[in-house]
Structure formats: structure tokens, C-alpha cells
Tab-separated table of C-alpha atoms and ligand atoms in Angstrom:
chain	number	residue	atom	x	y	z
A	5	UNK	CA	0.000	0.000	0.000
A	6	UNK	CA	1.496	3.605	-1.066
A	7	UNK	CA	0.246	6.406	1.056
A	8	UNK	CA	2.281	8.837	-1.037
A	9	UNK	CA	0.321	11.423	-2.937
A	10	UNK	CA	0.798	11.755	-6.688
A	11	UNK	CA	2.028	15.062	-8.593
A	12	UNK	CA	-1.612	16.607	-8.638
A	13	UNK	CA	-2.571	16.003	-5.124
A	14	UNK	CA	0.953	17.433	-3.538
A	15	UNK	CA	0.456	20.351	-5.603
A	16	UNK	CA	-3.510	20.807	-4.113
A	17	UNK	CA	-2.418	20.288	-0.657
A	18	UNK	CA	0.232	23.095	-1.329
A	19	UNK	CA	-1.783	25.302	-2.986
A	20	UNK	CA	-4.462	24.826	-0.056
A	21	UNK	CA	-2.306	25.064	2.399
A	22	UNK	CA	-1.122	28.098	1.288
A	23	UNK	CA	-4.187	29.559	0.737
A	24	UNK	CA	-5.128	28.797	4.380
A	25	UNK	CA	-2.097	30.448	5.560
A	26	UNK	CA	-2.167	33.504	3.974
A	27	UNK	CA	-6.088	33.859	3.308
A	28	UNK	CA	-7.898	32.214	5.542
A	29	UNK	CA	-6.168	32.360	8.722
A	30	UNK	CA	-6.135	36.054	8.791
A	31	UNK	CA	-9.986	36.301	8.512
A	32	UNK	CA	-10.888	33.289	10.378
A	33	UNK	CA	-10.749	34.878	13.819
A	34	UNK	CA	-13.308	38.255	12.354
A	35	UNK	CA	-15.269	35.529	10.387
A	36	UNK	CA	-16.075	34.047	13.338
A	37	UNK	CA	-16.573	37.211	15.093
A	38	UNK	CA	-18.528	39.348	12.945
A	39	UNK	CA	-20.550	36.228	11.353
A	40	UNK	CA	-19.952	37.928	7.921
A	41	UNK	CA	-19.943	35.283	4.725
A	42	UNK	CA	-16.628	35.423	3.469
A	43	UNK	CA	-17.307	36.465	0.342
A	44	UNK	CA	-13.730	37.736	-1.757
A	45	UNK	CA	-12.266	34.241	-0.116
A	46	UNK	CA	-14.811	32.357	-1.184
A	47	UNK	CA	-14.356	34.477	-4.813
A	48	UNK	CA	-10.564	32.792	-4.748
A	49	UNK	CA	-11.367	29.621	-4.140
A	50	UNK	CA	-13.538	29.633	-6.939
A	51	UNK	CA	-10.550	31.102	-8.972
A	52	UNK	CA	-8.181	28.315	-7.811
A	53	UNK	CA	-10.825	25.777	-9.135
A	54	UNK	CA	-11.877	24.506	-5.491
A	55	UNK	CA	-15.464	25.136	-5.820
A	56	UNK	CA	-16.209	22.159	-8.484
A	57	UNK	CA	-12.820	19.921	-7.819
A	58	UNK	CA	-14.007	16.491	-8.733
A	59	UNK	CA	-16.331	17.809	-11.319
A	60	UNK	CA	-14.971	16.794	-15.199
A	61	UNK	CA	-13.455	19.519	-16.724
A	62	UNK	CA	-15.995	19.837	-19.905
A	63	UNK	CA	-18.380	21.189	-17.155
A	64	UNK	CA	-16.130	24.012	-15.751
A	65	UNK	CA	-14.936	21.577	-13.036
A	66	UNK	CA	-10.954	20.951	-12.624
A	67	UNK	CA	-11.221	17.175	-12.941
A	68	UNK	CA	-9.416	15.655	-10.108
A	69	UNK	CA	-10.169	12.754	-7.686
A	70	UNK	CA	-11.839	12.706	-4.759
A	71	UNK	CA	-8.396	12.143	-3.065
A	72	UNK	CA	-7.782	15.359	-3.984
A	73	UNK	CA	-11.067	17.128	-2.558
A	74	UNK	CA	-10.470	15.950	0.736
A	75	UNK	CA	-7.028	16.855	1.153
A	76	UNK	CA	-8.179	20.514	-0.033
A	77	UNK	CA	-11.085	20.204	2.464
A	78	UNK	CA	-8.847	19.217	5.457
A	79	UNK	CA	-6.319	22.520	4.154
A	80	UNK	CA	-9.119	24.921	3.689
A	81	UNK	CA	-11.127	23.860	6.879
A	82	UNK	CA	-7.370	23.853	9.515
A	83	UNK	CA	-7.754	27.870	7.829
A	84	UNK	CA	-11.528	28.763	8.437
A	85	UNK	CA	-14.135	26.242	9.093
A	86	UNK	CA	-16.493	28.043	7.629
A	87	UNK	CA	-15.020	28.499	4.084
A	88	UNK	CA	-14.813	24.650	4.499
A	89	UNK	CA	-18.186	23.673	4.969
A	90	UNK	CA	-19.411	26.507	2.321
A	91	UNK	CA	-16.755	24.728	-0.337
A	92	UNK	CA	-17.827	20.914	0.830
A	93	UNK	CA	-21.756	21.711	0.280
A	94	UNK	CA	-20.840	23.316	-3.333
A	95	UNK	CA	-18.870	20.385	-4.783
A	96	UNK	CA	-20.449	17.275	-2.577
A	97	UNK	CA	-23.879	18.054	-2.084
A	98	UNK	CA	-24.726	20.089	-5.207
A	99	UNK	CA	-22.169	19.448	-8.089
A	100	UNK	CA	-21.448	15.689	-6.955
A	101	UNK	CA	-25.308	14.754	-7.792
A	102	UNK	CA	-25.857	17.084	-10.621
A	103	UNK	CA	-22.737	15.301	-12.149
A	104	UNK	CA	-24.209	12.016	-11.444
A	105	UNK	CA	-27.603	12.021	-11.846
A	106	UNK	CA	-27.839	15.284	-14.214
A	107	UNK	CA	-28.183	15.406	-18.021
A	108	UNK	CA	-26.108	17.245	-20.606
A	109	UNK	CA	-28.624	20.044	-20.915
A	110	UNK	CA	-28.927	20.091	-16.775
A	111	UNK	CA	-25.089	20.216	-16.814
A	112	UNK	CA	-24.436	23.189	-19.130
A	113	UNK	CA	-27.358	24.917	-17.340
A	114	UNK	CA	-26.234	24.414	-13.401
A	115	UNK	CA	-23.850	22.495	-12.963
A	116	UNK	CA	-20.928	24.345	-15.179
A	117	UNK	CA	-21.558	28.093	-13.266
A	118	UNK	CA	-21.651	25.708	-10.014
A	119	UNK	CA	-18.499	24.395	-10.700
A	120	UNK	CA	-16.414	27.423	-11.985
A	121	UNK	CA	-18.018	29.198	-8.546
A	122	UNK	CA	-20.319	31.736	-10.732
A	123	UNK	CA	-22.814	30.915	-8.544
A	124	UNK	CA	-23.140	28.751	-5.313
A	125	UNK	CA	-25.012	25.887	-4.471
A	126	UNK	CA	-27.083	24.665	-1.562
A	127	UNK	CA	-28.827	21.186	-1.162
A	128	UNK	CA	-32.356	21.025	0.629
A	129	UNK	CA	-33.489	18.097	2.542
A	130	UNK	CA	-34.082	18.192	6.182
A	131	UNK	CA	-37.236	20.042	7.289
A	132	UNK	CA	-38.547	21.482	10.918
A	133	UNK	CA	-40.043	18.112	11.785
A	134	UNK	CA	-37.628	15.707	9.815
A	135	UNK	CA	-33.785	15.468	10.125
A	136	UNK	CA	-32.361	11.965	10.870
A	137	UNK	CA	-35.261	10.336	9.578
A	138	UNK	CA	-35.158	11.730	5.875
A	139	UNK	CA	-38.083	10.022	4.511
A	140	UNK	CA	-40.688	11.580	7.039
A	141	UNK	CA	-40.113	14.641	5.117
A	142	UNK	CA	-43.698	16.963	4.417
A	143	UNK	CA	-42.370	18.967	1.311
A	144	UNK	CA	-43.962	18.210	-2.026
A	145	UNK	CA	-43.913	18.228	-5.334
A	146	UNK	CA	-46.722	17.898	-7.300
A	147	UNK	CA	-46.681	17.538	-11.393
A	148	UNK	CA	-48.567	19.931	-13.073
A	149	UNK	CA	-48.119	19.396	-16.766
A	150	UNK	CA	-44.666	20.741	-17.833
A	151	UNK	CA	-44.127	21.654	-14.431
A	152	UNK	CA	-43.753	20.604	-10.828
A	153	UNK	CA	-45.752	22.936	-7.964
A	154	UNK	CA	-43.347	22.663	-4.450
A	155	UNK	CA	-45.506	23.667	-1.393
A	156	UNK	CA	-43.113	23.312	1.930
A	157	UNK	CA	-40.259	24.082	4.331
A	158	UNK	CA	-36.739	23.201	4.614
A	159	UNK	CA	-34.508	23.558	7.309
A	160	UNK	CA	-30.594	24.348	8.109
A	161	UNK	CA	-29.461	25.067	4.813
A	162	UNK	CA	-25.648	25.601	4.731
A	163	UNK	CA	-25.716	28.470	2.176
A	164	UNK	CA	-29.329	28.999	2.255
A	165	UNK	CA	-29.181	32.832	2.043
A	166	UNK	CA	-26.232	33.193	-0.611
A	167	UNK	CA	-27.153	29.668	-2.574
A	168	UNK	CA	-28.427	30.886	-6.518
A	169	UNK	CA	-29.455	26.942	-7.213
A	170	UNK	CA	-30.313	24.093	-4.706
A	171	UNK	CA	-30.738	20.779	-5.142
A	172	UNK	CA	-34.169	19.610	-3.750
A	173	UNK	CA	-35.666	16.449	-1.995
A	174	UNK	CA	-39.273	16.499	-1.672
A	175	UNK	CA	-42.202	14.292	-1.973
A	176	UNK	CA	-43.451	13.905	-5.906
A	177	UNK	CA	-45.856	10.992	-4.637
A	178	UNK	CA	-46.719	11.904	-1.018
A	179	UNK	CA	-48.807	8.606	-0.424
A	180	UNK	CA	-45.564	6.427	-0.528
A	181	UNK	CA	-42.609	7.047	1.684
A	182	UNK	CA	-39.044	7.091	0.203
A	183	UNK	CA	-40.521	5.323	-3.442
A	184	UNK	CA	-42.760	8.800	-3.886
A	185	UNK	CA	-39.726	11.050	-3.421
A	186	UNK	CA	-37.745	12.760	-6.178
A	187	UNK	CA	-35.397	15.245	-6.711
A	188	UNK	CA	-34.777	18.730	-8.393
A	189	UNK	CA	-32.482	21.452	-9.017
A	190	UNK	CA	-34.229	25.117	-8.201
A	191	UNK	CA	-32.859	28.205	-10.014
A	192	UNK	CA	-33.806	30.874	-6.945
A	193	UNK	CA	-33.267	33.662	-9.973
A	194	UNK	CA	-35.374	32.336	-12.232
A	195	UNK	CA	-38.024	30.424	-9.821
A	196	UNK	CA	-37.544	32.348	-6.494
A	197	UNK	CA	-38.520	31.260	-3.295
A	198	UNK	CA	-38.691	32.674	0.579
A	199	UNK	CA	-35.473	32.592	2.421
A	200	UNK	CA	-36.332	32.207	6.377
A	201	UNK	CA	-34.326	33.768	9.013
A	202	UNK	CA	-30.351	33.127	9.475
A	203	UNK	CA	-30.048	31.218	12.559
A	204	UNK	CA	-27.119	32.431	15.178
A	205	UNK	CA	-25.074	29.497	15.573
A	206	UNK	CA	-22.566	28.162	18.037
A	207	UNK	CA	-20.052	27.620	15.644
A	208	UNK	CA	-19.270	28.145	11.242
A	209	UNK	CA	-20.665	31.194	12.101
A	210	UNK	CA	-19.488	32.767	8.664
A	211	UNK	CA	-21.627	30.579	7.027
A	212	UNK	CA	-25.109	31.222	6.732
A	213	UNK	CA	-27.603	28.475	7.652
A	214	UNK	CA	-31.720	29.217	6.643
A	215	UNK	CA	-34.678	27.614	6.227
A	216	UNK	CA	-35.697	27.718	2.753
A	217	UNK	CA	-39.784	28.371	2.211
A	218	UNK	CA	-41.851	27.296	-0.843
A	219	UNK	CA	-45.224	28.557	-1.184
A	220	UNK	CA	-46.716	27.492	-5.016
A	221	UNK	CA	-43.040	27.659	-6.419
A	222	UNK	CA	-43.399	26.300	-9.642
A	223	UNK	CA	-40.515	24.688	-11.524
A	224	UNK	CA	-40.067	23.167	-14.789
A	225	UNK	CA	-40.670	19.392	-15.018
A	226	UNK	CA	-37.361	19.155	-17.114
A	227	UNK	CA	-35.679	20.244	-13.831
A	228	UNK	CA	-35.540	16.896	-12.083
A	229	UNK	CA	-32.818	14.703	-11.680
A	230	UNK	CA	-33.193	11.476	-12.548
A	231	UNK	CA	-36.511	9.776	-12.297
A	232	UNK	CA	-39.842	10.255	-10.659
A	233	UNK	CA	-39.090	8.190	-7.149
A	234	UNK	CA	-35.665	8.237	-7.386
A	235	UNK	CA	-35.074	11.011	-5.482
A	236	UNK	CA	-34.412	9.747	-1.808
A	237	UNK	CA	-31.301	7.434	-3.470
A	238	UNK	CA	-30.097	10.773	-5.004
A	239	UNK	CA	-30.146	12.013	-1.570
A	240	UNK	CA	-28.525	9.180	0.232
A	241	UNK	CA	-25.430	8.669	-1.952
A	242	UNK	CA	-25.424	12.335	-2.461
A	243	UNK	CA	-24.582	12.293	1.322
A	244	UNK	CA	-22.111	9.308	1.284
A	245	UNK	CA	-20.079	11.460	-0.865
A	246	UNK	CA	-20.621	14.470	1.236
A	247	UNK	CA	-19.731	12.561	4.300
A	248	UNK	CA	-15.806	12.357	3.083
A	249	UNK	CA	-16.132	16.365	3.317
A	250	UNK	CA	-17.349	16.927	6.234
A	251	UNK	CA	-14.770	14.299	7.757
A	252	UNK	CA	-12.278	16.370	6.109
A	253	UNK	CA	-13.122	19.407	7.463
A	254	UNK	CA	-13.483	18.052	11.009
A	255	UNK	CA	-9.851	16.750	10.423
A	256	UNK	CA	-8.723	19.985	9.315
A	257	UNK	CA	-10.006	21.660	12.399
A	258	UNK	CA	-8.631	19.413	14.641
A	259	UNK	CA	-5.334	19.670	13.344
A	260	UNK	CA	-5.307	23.001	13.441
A	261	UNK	CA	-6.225	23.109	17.079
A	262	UNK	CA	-3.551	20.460	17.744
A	263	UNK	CA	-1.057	22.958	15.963
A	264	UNK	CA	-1.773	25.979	18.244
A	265	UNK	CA	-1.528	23.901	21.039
A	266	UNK	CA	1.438	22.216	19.795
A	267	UNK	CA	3.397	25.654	19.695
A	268	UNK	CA	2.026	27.217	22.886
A	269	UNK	CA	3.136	24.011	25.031
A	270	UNK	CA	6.435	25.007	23.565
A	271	UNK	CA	6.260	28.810	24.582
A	272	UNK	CA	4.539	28.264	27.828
A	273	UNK	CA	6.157	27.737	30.719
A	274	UNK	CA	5.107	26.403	34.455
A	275	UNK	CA	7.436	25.578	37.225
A	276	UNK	CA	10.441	26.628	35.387
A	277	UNK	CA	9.823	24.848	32.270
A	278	UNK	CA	7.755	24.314	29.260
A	279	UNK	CA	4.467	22.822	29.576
A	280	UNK	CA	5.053	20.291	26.883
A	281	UNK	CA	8.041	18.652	29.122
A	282	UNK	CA	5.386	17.686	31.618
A	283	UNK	CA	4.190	13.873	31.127
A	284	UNK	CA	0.759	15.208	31.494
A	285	UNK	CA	0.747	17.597	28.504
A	286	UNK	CA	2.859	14.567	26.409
A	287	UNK	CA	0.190	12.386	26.660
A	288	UNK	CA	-2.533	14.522	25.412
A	289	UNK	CA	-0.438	15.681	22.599
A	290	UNK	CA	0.501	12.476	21.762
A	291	UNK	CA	-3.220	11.182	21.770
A	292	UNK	CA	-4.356	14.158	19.676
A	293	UNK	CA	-1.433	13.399	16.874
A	294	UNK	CA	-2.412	9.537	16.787
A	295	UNK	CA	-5.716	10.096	16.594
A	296	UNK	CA	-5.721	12.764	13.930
A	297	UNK	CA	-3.643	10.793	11.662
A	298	UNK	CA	-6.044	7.746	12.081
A	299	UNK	CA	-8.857	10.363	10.976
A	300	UNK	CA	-6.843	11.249	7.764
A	301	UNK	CA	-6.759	7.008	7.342
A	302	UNK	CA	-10.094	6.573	6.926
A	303	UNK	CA	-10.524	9.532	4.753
A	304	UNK	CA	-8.186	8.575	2.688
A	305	UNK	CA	-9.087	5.154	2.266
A	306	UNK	CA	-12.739	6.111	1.686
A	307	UNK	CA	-12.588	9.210	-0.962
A	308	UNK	CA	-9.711	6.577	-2.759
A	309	UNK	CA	-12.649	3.985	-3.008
A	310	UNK	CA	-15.070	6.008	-4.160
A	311	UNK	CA	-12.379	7.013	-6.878
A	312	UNK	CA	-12.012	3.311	-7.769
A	313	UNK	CA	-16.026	3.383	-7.920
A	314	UNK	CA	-16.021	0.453	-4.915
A	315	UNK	CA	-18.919	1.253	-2.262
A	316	UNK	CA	-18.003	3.557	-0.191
A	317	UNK	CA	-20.812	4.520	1.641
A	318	UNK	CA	-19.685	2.612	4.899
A	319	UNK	CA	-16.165	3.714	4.705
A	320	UNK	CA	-17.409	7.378	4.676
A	321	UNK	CA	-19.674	6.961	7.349
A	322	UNK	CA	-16.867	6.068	9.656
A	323	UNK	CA	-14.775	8.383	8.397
A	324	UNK	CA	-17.128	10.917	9.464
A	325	UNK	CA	-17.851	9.221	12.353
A	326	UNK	CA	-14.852	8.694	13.768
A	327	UNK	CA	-13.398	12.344	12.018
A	328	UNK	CA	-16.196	14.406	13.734
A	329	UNK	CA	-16.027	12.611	17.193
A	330	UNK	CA	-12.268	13.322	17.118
A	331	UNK	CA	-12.240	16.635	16.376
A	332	UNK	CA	-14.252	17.020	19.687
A	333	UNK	CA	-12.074	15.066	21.768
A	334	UNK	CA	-8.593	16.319	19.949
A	335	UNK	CA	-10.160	20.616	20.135
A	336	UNK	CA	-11.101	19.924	23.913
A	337	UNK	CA	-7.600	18.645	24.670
A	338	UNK	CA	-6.089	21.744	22.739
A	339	UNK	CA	-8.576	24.361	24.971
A	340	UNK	CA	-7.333	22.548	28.297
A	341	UNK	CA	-3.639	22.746	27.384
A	342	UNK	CA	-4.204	26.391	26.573
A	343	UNK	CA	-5.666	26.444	30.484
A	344	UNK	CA	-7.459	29.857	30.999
A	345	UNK	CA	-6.404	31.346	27.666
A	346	UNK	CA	-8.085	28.708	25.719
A	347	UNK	CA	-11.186	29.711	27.051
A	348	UNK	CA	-11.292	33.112	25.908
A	349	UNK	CA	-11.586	34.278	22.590
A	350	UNK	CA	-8.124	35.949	22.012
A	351	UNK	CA	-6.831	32.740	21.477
A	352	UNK	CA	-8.582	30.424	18.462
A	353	UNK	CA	-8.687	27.125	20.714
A	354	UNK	CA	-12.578	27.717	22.019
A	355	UNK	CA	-13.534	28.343	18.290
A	356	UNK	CA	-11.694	25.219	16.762
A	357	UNK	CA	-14.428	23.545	19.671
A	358	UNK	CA	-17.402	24.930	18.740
A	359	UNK	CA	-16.578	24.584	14.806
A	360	UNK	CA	-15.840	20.916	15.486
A	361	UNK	CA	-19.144	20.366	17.237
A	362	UNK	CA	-21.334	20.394	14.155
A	363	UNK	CA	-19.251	17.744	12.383
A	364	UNK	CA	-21.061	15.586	14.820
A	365	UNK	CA	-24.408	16.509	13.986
A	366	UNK	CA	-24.815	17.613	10.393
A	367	UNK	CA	-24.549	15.227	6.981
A	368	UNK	CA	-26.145	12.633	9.123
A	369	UNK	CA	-25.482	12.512	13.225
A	370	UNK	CA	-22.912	10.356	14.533
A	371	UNK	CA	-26.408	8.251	15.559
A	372	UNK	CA	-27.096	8.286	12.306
A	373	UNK	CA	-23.496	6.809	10.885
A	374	UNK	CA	-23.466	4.534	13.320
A	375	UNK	CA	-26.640	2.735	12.221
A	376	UNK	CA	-25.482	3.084	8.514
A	377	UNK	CA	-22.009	0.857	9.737
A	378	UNK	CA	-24.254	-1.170	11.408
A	379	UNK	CA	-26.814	-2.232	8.668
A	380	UNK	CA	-24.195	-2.376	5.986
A	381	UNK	CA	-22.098	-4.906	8.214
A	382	UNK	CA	-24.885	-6.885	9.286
A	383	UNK	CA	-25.797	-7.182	5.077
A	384	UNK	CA	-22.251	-8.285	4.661
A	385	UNK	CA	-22.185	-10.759	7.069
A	386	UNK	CA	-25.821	-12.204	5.880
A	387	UNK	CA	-24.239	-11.908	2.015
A	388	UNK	CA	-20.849	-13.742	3.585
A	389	UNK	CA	-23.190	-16.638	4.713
A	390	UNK	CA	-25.677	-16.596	2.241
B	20	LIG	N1	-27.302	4.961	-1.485
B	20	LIG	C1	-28.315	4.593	-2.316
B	20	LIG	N2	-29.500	4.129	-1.857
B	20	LIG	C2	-29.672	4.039	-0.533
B	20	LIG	C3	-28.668	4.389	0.382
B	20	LIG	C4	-27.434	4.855	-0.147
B	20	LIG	N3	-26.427	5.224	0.654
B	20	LIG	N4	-29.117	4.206	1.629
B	20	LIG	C5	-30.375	3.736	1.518
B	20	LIG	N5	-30.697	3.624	0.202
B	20	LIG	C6	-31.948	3.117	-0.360
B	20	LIG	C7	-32.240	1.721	0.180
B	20	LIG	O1	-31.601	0.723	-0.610
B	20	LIG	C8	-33.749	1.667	0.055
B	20	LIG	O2	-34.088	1.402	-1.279
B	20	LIG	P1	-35.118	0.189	-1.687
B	20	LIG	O3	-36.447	0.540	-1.098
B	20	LIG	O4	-35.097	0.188	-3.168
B	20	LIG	O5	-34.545	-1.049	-1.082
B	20	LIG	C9	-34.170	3.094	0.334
B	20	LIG	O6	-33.020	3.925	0.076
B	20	LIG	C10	-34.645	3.298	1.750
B	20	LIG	O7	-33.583	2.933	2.604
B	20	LIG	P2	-33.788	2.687	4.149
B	20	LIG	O8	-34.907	1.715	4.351
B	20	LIG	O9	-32.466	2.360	4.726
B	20	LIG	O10	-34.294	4.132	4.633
B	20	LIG	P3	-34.576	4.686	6.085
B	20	LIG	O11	-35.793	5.514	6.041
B	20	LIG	O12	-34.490	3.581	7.092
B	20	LIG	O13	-33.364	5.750	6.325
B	20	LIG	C11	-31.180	6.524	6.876
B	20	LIG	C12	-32.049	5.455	6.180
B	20	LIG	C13	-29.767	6.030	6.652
B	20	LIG	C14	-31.457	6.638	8.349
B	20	LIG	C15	-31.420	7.890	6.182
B	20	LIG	O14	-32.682	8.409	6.473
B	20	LIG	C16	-30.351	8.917	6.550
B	20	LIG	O15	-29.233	8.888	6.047
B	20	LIG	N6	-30.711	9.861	7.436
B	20	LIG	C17	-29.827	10.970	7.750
B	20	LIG	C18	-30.050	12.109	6.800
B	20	LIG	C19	-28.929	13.086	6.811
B	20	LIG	O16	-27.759	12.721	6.781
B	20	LIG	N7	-29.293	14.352	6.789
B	20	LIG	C20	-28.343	15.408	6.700
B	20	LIG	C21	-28.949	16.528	5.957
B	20	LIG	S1	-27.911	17.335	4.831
B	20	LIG	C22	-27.212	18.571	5.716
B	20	LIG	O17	-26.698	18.349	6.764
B	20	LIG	C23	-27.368	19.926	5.151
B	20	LIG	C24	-26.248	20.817	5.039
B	20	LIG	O18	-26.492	21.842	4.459
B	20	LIG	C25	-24.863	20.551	5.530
């Protein structure tokens, strides 16, 4: 097994990490602060082709692997969460299914100006009464001759109030459960619908989350992706894909923290030496290092399967799993080595926390990844004996 990157990805993980270093991690601190979208940085990384990186090239996308996407997403998120989580929605939850499931003329249309960052994406499928359990979802869509009539409300929509096009999961048949679901893409300029109000968050704060409201929006039918029913598969290995993201970004904030608290137990000192000579600070720092590098591991292994088209969907899920649940553990450790100055906001170590806190919850709950490891290794073992 060769863990060394090739040409291409060495060059992204430069270029990122460059970009974090001199873009990001100036703003990061005011991002957080001020809650303002980081608009020119977000304007860059369109420019530096990180806004559509595994999309093909014919559609405005720069055509690398998915190897490549996370390693970006672990270099832009250690620079500003939020920038992270508004790239990973673009390419994972909006290109990614538009490239799969979309035709040529649904390509051109959305998914090239997605892709060269003209305009960004968001993707709509959790509602005020449904998160983990997708399917109980109330939105509809109901055909009405060359068109489709969407009547509903979705909820916590990363990019919700900048978002120009969203990808859409709502019920086309509302008498069946996941079988009468389907999916669209929604052009906001040309179809607009209500944007609710920008909720204050504990963390990402530069990155707006909304509800988004639909009251008699009507679409055209040639909108859809894929086929009528279809839609709650779209949405589901839509979000196995995204799932290597947000793992990335968790990993990229926890490595950040673990940098910051890397230096400062070497500038610190107690009892008439540093802090990181003490067995006590060792041993977290040597817990946080292992563990983020087994994060990267399962990243790795599962954005390099879903580049050799394998299933993947399990290896994301603990790679988000075990990413997001990491970060927590690996940003806590980085606020208590920091003692009293990690808990006040001069320092960045009580950000990296509350950042890393939503890895657990969003893209599916670490509840929600563990019952997707579950299932798929109870199928394997009934497909092993069967
Ligand atoms: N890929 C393709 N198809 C899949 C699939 C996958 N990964 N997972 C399930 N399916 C299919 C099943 O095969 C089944 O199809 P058939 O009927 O043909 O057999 C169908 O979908 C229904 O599957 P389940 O019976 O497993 O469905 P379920 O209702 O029990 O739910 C679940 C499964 C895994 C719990 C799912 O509801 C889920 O993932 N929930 C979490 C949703 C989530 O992650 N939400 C995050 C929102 S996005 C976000 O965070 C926004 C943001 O802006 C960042």
C-alpha cells in the first residue's frame, strides 16, 4: 500500500495550504466574530478551481479525484471552518449529484456556473419536523403538466441565504414514503422562493444556515434529476459522498487546534519549564497526533474507493464518524492545554471547539453513521453466509 500522494494532489495540498495560511487564517478569527460570509475568499477559491474539484473539466470543473477534494477540504477547513463547509456543500452536495444524476442540458445549465463558482449551491433536505429520519419529510412536489408545484419548508441550509441553485428532496408521490420522493435542481433567480431567518449558531458562524420556504413555487418538469421516485437514493449517496467532506473538514479543524496547542506548550512555561516537558501535557499531545492521523486514514481510504467506484458509503460513514467525534475530543484537549487562555476568545482554541461540534451533527449525526455501519455490516455478514 502507497500512502504517497501523486504530482496533482501534492500540488492541491500546497496550494491549499497556502491559501489557508495567507487567506484564511487572517480572517478566520473576524469571520467568526462578525458572522460575515466570506465572500472575496470564497471568490478565490472559486478562482483556484476549489469550488467544483471532482467535477470533469468539460463542465467548468478541474477534474481531479476525490483524493484530492479531501485533502483541499482538510487545508481549507485547519484555515476557516467556515469556508470549508461553504466549499464541501458546493462540490459534494450540489455538483457531486448534478454530475451524477444530471443530463447534458442540466449540466451546461447548473452544474458548469456551479463548478467554476459563478454561482453557489445549496442542497435542501431536512425540514422542521424531519432530520435523521429523511423520509418523514412533508415537502412536495406535485406535477402539473410541464411543471412541478413545491408547497413546503426546509430547514438548516448551509448556504441557504447566498445559494443561486439548490438541489431539492421532496415528496413527488406523497402517499408512498421514500418510493414517492424525487429530486430537483431550483434556479432561486429564475423560480424564487422565501429565504427564512439566518439562525445564530454556536459555531461556522461565517456561514449562513436558513430555512428555505416554498409557497406554489413552480418549476419546470425538465428540472428533475433522474426519475420520478428516485429522489431519496439521489439524496442518500449524495450524502455518502458528502460525508468524506465533512470528515475532512473536522480533520482539518482538529489539526489546526492540535497545531496551536502544539506551539504554545512550547512557549509556555510552568514551574520553570515548558508545559510540553510535563508527562501530562505529552500524553494529550501524543493522543491528539495519533488520533488525527487515524482520521486522515479513513478519509483517505474512503474518498480513494469512491475514486475506484467500490462502495463507499460505509467507509465514509466512519470516516465521518470517527473524524467528527475526534475533532471534539482532539479541540477539547487543545482548549485545556491552553488552560485559561483557551477559554477566551483571544486565542482560536474555544472556536476550533465549537466549529468541530457540528461535524457531529450535520450530513447525518454520529447516531445516524453509526446505524449506517451497522446495517451495511450486518448485510455483509448475511451476504458472507448466504
Ligand atoms: N445509497 C443509495 N441508496 C440508498 C442508500 C445509499 N447510501 N441508503 C439507503 N438507500 C436506499 C435503500 O436501498 C432503500 O431502497 P429500496 O427501497 O429500493 O430497497 C431506500 O433507500 C430506503 O432505505 P432505508 O430503508 O435504509 O431508509 P430509512 O428511512 O431507514 O433511512 C437513513 C435510512 C440512513 C437513516 C437515512 O434516512 C439517513 O441517512 N438519514 C440521515 C439524513 C442526513 O444525513 N441528513 C443530513 C442533511 S444534509 C445537511 O446536513 C445539510 C447541510 O447543508 C450541511
Amino acid at each position: 500500500m502507497d500512502f504517497a500522494l501523486n504530482e496533482t494532489q501534492q500540488m492541491i495540498l500546497d496550494t491549499a495550504r497556502r491559501f489557508a495560511k495567507d487567506e484564511l487564517m487572517p480572517i478566520a478569527h473576524h469571520t467568526d466574530k462578525s458572522g460575515q460570509f466570506p465572500a472575496k475568499q470564497i471568490k478565490q477559491l472559486a478562482d483556484l478551481g476549489f469550488l467544483g474539484i471532482a467535477v470533469d473539466e468539460k463542465w467548468g470543473g478541474a477534474g481531479l479525484d476525490n483524493l484530492s477534494y479531501a485533502i483541499a477540504m482538510e487545508e481549507i477547513s485547519a484555515g476557516c471552518a467556515s469556508a470549508g463547509v461553504i466549499m464541501s456543500v458546493n462540490n459534494s452536495l450540489v455538483c457531486d449529484p448534478i454530475s451524477k444524476f444530471g443530463n447534458d442540458d442540466q449540466k451546461r445549465k447548473f452544474l458548469k456556473p456551479l463548478a467554476e463558482g459563478k454561482v453557489l449551491g445549496c442542497f435542501a433536505l431536512s425540514e422542521p419536523g424531519s432530520g435523521s429520519d429523511a423520509a418523514g419529510m412533508r415537502t412536495v412536489a406535485i406535477k402539473d403538466g410541464d411543471s412541478y408545484i413545491l408547497n413546503g419548508t426546509k430547514n438548516w441550509i448551509t448556504n441557504g441565504k447566498e445559494a443561486d441553485i439548490c438541489v431539492l428532496i421532496a415528496h413527488s408521490d406523497p402517499s408512498e414514503r421514500h418510493k414517492g420522493i424525487s429530486a430537483f435542481v431550483v434556479d432561486r433567480r429564475e423560480t424564487p422562493y422565501g429565504i427564512g431567518k439566518v439562525e445564530d449558531k454556536l459555531g461556522i458562524k461565517g456561514s449562513s444556515t436558513t430555512s428555505l420556504i416554498f409557497e406554489d413555487v413552480r418549476i419546470p418538469a425538465a428540472n428533475r434529476l433522474g426519475q420520478e421516485g428516485d429522489g431519496f437514493k439521489v439524496a442518500m449517496s449524495t450524502l455518502d459522498g458528502g460525508r468524506i467532506g465533512i470528515a475532512a473538514q473536522a480533520l482539518g479543524i482538529a489539526r489546526s487546534a492540535f497545531d496551536e496547542a502544539l506551539i504554545y506548550s512550547r512557549e509556555r512555561q510552568a514551574f520553570g519549564k515548558y508545559i510540553g516537558d510535563f508527562g501530562a501535557i505529552q500524553e494529550m499531545l501524543a493522543d491528539m497526533a495519533t488520533e488525527i492521523d487515524a482520521a486522515r486514514l479513513l478519509i483517505w481510504r474512503s474518498a480513494l474507493a469512491k475514486d475506484n467506484k467500490e462502495k463507499f458509503g460505509k467507509l465514509s460513514a466512519m470516516a465521518k464518524l470517527y473524524a467528527s467525534e475526534m475533532a471534539a475530543r482532539v479541540c477539547t484537549k487543545a482548549l485545556q492545554i491552553h488552560g485559561g487562555y483557551g477559554y477566551v476568545k483571544e486565542y482560536n482554541a474555544e472556536r476550533h471547539l465549537r466549529d468541530a461540534r457540528i461535524t457531529e451533527i450535520y450530513e447525518g449525526t454520529s447516531e445516524i453513521q453509526r446505524l449506517v455501519i451497522a446495517r451495511e455490516t450486518l448485510t455483509e455478514l448475511a451476504q458472507a453466509g448466504s
